[in-house]
mmCIF file of C-alpha atoms and ligand atoms in Angstrom:
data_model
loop_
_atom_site.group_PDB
_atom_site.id
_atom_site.type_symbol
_atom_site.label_atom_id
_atom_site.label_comp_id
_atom_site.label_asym_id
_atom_site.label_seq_id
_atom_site.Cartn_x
_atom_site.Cartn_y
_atom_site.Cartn_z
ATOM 1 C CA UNK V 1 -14.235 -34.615 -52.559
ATOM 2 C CA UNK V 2 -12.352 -33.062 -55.315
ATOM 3 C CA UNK V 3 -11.199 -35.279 -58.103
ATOM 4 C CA UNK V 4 -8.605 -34.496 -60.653
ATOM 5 C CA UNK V 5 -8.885 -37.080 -63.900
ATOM 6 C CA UNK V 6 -6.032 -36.504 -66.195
ATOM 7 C CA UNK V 7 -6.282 -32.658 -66.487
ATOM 8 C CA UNK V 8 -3.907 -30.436 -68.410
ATOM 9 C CA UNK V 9 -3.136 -27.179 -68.124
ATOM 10 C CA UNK V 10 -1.640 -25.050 -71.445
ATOM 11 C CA UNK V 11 -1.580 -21.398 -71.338
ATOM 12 C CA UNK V 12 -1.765 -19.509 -74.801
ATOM 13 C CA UNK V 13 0.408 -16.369 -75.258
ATOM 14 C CA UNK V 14 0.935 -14.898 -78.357
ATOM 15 C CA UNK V 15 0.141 -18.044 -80.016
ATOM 16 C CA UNK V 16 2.479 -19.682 -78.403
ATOM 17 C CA UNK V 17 1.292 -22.624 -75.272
ATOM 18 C CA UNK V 18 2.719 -22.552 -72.296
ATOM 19 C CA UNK V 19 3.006 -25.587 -69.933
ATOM 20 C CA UNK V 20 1.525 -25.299 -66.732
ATOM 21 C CA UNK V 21 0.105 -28.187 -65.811
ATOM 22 C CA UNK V 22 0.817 -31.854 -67.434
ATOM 23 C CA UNK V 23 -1.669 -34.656 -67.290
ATOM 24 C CA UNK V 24 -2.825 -34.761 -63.418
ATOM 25 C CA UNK V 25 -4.988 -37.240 -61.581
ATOM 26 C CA UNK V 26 -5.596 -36.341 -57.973
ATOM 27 C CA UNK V 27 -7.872 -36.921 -55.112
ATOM 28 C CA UNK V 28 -8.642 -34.365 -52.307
ATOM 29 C CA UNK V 29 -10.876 -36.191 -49.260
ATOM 30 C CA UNK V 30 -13.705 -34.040 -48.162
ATOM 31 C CA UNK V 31 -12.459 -32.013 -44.915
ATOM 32 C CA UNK V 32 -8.596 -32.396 -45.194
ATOM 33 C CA UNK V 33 -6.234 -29.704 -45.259
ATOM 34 C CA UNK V 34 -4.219 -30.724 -48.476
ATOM 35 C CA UNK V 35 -0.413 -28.595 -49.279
ATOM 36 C CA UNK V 36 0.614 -28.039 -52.489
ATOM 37 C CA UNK V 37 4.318 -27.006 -52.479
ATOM 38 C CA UNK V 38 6.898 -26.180 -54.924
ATOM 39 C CA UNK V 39 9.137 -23.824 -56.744
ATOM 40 C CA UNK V 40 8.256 -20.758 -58.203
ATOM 41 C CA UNK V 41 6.660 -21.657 -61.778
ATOM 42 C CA UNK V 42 5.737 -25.567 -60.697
ATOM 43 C CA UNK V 43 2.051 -25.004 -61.437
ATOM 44 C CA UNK V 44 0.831 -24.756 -57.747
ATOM 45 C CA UNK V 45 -1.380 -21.662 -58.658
ATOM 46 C CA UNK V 46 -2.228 -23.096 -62.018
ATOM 47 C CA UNK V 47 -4.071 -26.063 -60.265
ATOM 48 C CA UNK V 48 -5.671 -24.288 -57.458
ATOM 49 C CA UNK V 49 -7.386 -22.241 -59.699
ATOM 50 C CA UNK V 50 -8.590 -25.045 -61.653
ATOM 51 C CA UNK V 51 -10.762 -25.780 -58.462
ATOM 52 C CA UNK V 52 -12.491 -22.724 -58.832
ATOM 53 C CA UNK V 53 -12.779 -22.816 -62.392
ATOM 54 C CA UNK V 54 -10.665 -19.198 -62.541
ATOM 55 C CA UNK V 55 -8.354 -21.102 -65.082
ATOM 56 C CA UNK V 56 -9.823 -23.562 -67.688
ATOM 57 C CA UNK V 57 -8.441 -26.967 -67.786
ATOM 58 C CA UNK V 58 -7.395 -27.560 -71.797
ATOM 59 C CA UNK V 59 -8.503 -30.950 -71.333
ATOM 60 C CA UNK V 60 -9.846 -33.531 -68.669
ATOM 61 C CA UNK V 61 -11.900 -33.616 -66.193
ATOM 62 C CA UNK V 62 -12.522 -31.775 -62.332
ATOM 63 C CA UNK V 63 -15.295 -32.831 -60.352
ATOM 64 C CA UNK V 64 -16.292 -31.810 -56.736
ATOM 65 C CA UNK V 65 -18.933 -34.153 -55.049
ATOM 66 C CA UNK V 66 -19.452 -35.730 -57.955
ATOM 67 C CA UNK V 67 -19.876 -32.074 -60.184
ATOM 68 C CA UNK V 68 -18.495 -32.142 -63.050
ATOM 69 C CA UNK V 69 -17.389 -28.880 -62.941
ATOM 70 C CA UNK V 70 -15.856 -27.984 -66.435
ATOM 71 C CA UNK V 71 -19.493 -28.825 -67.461
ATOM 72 C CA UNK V 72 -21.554 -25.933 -65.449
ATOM 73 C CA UNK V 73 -23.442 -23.130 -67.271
ATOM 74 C CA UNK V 74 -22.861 -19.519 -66.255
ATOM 75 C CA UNK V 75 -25.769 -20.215 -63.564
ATOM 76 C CA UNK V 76 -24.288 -23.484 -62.320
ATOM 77 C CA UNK V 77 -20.882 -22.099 -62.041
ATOM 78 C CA UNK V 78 -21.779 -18.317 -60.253
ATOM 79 C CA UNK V 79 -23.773 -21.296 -57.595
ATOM 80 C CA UNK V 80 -20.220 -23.317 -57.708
ATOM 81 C CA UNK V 81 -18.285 -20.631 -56.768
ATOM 82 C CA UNK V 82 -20.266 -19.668 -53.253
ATOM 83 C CA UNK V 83 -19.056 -23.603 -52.609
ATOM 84 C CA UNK V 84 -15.310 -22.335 -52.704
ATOM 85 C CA UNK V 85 -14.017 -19.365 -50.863
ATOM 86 C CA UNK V 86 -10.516 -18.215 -51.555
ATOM 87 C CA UNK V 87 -7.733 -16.038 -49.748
ATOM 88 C CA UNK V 88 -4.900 -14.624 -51.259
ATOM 89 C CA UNK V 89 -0.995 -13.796 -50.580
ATOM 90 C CA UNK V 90 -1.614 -9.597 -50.938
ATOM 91 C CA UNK V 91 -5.268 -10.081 -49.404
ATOM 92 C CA UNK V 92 -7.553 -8.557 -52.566
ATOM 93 C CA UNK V 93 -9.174 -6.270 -50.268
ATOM 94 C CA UNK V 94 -11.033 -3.200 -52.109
ATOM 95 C CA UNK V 95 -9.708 -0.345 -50.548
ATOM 96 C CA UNK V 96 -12.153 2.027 -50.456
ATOM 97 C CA UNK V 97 -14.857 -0.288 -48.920
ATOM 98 C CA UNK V 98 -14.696 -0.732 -44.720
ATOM 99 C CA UNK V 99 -14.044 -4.701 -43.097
ATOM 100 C CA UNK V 100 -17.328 -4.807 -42.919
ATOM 101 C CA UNK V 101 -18.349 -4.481 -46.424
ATOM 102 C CA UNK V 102 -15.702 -6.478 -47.672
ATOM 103 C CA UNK V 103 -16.929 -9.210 -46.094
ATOM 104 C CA UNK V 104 -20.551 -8.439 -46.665
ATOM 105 C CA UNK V 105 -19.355 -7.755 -50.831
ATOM 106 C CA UNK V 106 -19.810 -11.750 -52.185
ATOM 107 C CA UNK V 107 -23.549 -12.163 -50.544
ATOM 108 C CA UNK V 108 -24.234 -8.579 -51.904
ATOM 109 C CA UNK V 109 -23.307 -10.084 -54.983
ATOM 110 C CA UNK V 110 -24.928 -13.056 -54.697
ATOM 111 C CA UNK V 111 -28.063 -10.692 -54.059
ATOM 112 C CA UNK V 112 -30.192 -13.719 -52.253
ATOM 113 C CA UNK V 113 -29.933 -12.562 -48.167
ATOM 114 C CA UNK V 114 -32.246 -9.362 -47.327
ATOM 115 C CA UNK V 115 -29.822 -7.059 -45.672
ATOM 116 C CA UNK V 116 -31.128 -7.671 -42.251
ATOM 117 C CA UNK V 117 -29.569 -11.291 -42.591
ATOM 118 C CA UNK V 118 -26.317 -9.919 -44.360
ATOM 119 C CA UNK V 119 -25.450 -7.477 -41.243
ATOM 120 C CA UNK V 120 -25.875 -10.143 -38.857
ATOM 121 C CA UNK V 121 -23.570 -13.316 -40.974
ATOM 122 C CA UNK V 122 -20.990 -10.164 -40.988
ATOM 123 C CA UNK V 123 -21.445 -9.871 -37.742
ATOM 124 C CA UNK V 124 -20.746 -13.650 -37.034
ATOM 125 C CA UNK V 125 -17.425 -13.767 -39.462
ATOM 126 C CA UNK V 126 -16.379 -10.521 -37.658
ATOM 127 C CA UNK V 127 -16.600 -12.922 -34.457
ATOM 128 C CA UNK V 128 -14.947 -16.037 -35.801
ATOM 129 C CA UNK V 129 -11.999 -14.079 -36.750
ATOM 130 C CA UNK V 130 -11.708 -11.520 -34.169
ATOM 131 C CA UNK V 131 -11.819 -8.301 -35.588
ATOM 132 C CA UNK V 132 -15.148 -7.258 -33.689
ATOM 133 C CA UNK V 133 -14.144 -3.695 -33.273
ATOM 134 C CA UNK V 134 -13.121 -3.276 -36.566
ATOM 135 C CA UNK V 135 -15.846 -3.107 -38.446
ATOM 136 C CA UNK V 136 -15.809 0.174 -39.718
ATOM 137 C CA UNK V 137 -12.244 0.316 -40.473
ATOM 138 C CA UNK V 138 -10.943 0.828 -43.197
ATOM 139 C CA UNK V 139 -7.675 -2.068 -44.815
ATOM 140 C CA UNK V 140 -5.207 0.464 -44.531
ATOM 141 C CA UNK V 141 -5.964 1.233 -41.060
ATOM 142 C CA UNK V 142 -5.062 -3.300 -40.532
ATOM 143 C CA UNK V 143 -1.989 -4.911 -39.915
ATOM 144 C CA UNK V 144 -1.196 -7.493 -42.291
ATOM 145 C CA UNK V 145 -2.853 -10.517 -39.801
ATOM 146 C CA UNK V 146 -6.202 -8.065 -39.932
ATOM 147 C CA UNK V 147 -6.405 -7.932 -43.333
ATOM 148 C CA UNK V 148 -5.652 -11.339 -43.920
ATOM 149 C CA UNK V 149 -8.501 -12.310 -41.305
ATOM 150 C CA UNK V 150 -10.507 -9.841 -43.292
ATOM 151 C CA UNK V 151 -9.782 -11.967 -46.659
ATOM 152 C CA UNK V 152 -10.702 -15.154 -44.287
ATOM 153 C CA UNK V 153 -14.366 -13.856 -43.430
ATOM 154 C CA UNK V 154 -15.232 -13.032 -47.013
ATOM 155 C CA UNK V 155 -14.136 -16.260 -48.394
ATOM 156 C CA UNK V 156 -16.370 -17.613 -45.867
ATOM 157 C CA UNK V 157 -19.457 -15.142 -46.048
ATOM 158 C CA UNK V 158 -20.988 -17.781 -48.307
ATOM 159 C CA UNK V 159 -20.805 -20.562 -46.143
ATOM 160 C CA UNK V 160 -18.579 -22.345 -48.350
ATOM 161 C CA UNK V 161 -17.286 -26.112 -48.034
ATOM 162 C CA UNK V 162 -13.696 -25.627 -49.678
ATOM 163 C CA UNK V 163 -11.133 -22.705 -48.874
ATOM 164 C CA UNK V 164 -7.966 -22.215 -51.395
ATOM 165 C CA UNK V 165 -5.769 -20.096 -49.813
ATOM 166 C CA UNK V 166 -3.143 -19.092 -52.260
ATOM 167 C CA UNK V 167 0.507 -18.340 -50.227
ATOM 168 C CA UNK V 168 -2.542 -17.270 -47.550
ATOM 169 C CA UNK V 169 0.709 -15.853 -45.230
ATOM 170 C CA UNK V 170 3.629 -15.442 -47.619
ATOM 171 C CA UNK V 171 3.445 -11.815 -47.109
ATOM 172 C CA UNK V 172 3.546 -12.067 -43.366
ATOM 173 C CA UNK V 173 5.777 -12.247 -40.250
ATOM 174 C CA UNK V 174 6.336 -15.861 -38.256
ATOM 175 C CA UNK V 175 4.085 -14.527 -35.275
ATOM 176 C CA UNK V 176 1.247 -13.418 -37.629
ATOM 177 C CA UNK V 177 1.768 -16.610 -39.428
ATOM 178 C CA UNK V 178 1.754 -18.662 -36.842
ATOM 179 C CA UNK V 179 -1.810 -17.195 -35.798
ATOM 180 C CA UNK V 180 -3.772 -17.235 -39.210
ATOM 181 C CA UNK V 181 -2.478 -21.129 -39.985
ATOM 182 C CA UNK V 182 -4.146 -21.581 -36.267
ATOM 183 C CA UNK V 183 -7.265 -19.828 -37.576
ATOM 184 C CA UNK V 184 -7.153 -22.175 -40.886
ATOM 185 C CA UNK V 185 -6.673 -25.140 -38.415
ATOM 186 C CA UNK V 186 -9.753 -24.406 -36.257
ATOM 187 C CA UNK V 187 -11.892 -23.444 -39.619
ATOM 188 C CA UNK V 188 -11.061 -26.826 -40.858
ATOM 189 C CA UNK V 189 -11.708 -28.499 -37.158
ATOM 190 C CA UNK V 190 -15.037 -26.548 -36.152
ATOM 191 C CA UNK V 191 -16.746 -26.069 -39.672
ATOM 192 C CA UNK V 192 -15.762 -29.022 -41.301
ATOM 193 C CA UNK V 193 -14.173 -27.207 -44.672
ATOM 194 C CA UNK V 194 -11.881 -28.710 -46.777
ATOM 195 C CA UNK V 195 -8.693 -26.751 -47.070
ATOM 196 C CA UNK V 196 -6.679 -26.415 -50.331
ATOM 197 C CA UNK V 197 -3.216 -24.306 -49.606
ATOM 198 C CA UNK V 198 -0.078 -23.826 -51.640
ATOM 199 C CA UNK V 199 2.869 -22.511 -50.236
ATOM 200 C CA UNK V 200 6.993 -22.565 -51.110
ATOM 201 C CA UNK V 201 7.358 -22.632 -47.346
ATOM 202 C CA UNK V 202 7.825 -26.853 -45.631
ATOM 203 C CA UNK V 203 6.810 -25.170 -42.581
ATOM 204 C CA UNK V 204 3.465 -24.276 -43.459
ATOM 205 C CA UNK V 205 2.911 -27.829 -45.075
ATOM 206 C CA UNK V 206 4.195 -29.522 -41.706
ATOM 207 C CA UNK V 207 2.366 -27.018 -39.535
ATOM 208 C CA UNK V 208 -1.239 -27.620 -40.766
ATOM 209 C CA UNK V 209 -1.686 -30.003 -43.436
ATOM 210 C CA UNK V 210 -3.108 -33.914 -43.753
ATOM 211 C CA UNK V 211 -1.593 -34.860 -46.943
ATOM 212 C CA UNK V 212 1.404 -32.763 -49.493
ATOM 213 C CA UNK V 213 1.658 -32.666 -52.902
ATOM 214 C CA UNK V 214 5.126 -31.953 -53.948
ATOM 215 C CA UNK V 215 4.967 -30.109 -57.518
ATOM 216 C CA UNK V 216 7.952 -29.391 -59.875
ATOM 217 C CA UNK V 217 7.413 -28.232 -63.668
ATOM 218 C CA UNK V 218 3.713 -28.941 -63.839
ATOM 219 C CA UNK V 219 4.057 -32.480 -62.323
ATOM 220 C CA UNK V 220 2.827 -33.942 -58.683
ATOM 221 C CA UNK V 221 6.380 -35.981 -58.099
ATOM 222 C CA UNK V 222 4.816 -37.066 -54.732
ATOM 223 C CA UNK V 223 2.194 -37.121 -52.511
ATOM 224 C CA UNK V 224 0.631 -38.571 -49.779
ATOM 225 C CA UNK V 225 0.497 -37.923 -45.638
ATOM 226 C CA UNK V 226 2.854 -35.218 -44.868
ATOM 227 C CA UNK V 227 4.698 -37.540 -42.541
ATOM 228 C CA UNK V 228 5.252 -40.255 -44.716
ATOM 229 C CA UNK V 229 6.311 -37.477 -47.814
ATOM 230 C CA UNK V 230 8.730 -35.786 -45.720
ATOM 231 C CA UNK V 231 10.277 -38.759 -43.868
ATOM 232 C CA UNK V 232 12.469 -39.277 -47.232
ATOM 233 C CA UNK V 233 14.267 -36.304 -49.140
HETATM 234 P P1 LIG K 1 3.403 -21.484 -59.299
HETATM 235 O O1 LIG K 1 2.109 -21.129 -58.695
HETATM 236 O O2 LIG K 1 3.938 -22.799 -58.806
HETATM 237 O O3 LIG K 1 4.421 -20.395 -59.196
HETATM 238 P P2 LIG K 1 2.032 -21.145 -61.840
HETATM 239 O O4 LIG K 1 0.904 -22.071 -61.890
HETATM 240 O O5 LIG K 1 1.798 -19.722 -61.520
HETATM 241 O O6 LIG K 1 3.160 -21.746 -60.858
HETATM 242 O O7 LIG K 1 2.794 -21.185 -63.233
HETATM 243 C C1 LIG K 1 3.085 -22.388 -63.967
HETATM 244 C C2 LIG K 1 3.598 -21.997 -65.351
HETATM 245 O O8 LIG K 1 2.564 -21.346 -66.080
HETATM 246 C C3 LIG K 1 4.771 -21.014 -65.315
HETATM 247 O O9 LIG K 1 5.613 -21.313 -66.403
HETATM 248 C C4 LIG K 1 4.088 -19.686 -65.521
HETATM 249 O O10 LIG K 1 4.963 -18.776 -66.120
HETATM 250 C C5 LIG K 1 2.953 -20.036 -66.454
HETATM 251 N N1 LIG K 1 1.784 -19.163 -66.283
HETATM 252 C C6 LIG K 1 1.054 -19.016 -65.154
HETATM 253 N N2 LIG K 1 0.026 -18.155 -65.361
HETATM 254 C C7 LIG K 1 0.101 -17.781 -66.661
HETATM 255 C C8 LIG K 1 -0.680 -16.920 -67.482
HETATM 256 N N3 LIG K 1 -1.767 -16.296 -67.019
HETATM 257 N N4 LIG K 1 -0.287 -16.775 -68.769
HETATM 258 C C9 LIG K 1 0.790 -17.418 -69.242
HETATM 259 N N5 LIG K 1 1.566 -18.241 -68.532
HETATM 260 C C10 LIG K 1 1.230 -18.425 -67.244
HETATM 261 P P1 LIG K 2 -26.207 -24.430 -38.656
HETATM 262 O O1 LIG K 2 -26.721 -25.393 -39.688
HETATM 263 O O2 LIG K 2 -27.119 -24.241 -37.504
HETATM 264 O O3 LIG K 2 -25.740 -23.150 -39.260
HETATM 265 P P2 LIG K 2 -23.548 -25.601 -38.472
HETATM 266 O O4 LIG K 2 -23.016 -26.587 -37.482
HETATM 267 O O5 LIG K 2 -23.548 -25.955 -39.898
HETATM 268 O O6 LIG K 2 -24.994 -25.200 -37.952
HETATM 269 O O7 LIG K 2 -22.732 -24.264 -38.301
HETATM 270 C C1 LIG K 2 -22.596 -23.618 -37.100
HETATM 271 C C2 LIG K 2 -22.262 -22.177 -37.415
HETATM 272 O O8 LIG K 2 -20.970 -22.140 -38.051
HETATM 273 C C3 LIG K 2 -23.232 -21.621 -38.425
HETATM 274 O O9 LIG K 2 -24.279 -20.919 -37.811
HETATM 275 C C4 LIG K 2 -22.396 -20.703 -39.212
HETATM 276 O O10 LIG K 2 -22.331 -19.501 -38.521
HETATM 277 C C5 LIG K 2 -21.024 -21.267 -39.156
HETATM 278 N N1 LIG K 2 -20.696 -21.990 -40.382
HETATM 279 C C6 LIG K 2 -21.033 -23.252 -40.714
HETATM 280 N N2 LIG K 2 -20.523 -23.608 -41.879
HETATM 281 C C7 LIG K 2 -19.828 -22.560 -42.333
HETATM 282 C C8 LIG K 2 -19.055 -22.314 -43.497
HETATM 283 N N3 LIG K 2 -18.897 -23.223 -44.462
HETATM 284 N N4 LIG K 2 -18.495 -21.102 -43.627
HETATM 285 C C9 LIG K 2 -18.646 -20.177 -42.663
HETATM 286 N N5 LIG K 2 -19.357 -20.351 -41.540
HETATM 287 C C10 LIG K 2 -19.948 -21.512 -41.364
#
């Protein structure tokens, strides 16, 4: 379960802060697939990367399973971060590196699987997204849907239990779209992960998601089971 209590987001520029995120409390069951949509500049990225401690909250508190998160040492937080795997709009794939070693790159870094055990998770991930025979490719040699599946296996080469996808298929056509929110949906179903996505797209919300919150100038206006948050305009 993630658990927002009262955080606040302020960004400093220039010595100047910067809204981002006013006083939130929020509650994220273990395995749902929770939306976050809004406008452009609502905050939705702001508090997704909260989760994963890549922004820090200027006040309050985060806590997943009962973590305190904003409390974790350099140590506690590198372990953290294997818990949440994250996929992004453009993909963050390094170019020069093949599927393969994309996906293999976060237990590299991790640095606690011998190699044997590495080639042979890859090989799994390869499997659960279906890019078997492209291995040794390189991302400019994938269509967008590849490279997004690509993005998938890494953020789940660590066996993680929550997945942010950040506008996960903004950048890609309805068919391809269609087919990665499926993938998200049976990641969700068959490994139990809880699935944090923000989008500016209803669709996506109403395609895949449990519960919606609706964001608008660093404020949740509403939230609740898609169904019920989308029966009223
Ligand atoms: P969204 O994801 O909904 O587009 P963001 O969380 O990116 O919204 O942005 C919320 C607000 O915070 C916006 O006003 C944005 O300009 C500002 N903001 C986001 N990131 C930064 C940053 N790194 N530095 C300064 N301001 C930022
Ligand atoms: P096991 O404990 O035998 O690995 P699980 O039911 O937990 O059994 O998982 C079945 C398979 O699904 C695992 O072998 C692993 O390949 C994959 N898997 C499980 N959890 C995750 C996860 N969080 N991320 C990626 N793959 C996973």
């Amino acid at each position: 379960m993630i658990q927002f209590q009262s955080v606040h987001k302020a960004y400093r520029v220039a010595g100047r802060e910067i809204p981002a995120l006013q006083p939130t409390t929020l509650q994220i069951g273990s395995g749902q697939v929770f939306g976050i949509i809004g406008h452009s500049g609502a905050g939705k990225s702001t508090l997704l990367r909260l989760i994963n401690r890549l922004e820090e909250p200027s006040g309050g508190r985060i806590e997943i399973d009962g973590v305190d998160v904003t409390a974790l040492d350099a140590t506690g937080l590198r372990r953290f971060r294997q818990q949440v795997g994250m996929i992004f709009q453009h993909f963050n794939l390094l170019s020069s590196k093949t599927v393969a070693d994309n996906i293999a790159m976060p237990l590299r870094l991790a640095g606690e699987l011998s190699r044997a055990e590495i080639d042979a998770r890859v090989a799994e991930l390869l499997g659960r997204v279906g890019l078997q025979d492209h291995a040794n490719k390189y991302p400019a040699q994938l269509s967008g849907g590849q490279k997004q599946r690509v993005g998938i296996a890494r953020a789940l080469s660590t066996r993680p239990k929550i997945l942010l996808c950040d506008e996960a298929t903004s950048a890609l056509d309805p068919q391809t779209t269609t087919a990665v929110l499926q993938l998200l949906a049976e990641i969700n179903r068959e490994l139990g992960l809880t699935i944090v996505l923000i989008t500016h797209e209803m669709d996506v919300i109403r395609r895949v998601c449990d519960r919606v919150a609706v964001m608008d100038a660093g404020v949740i206006v509403e939230e609740g089971p898609v169904a019920e948050v989308f029966l009223h305009p």
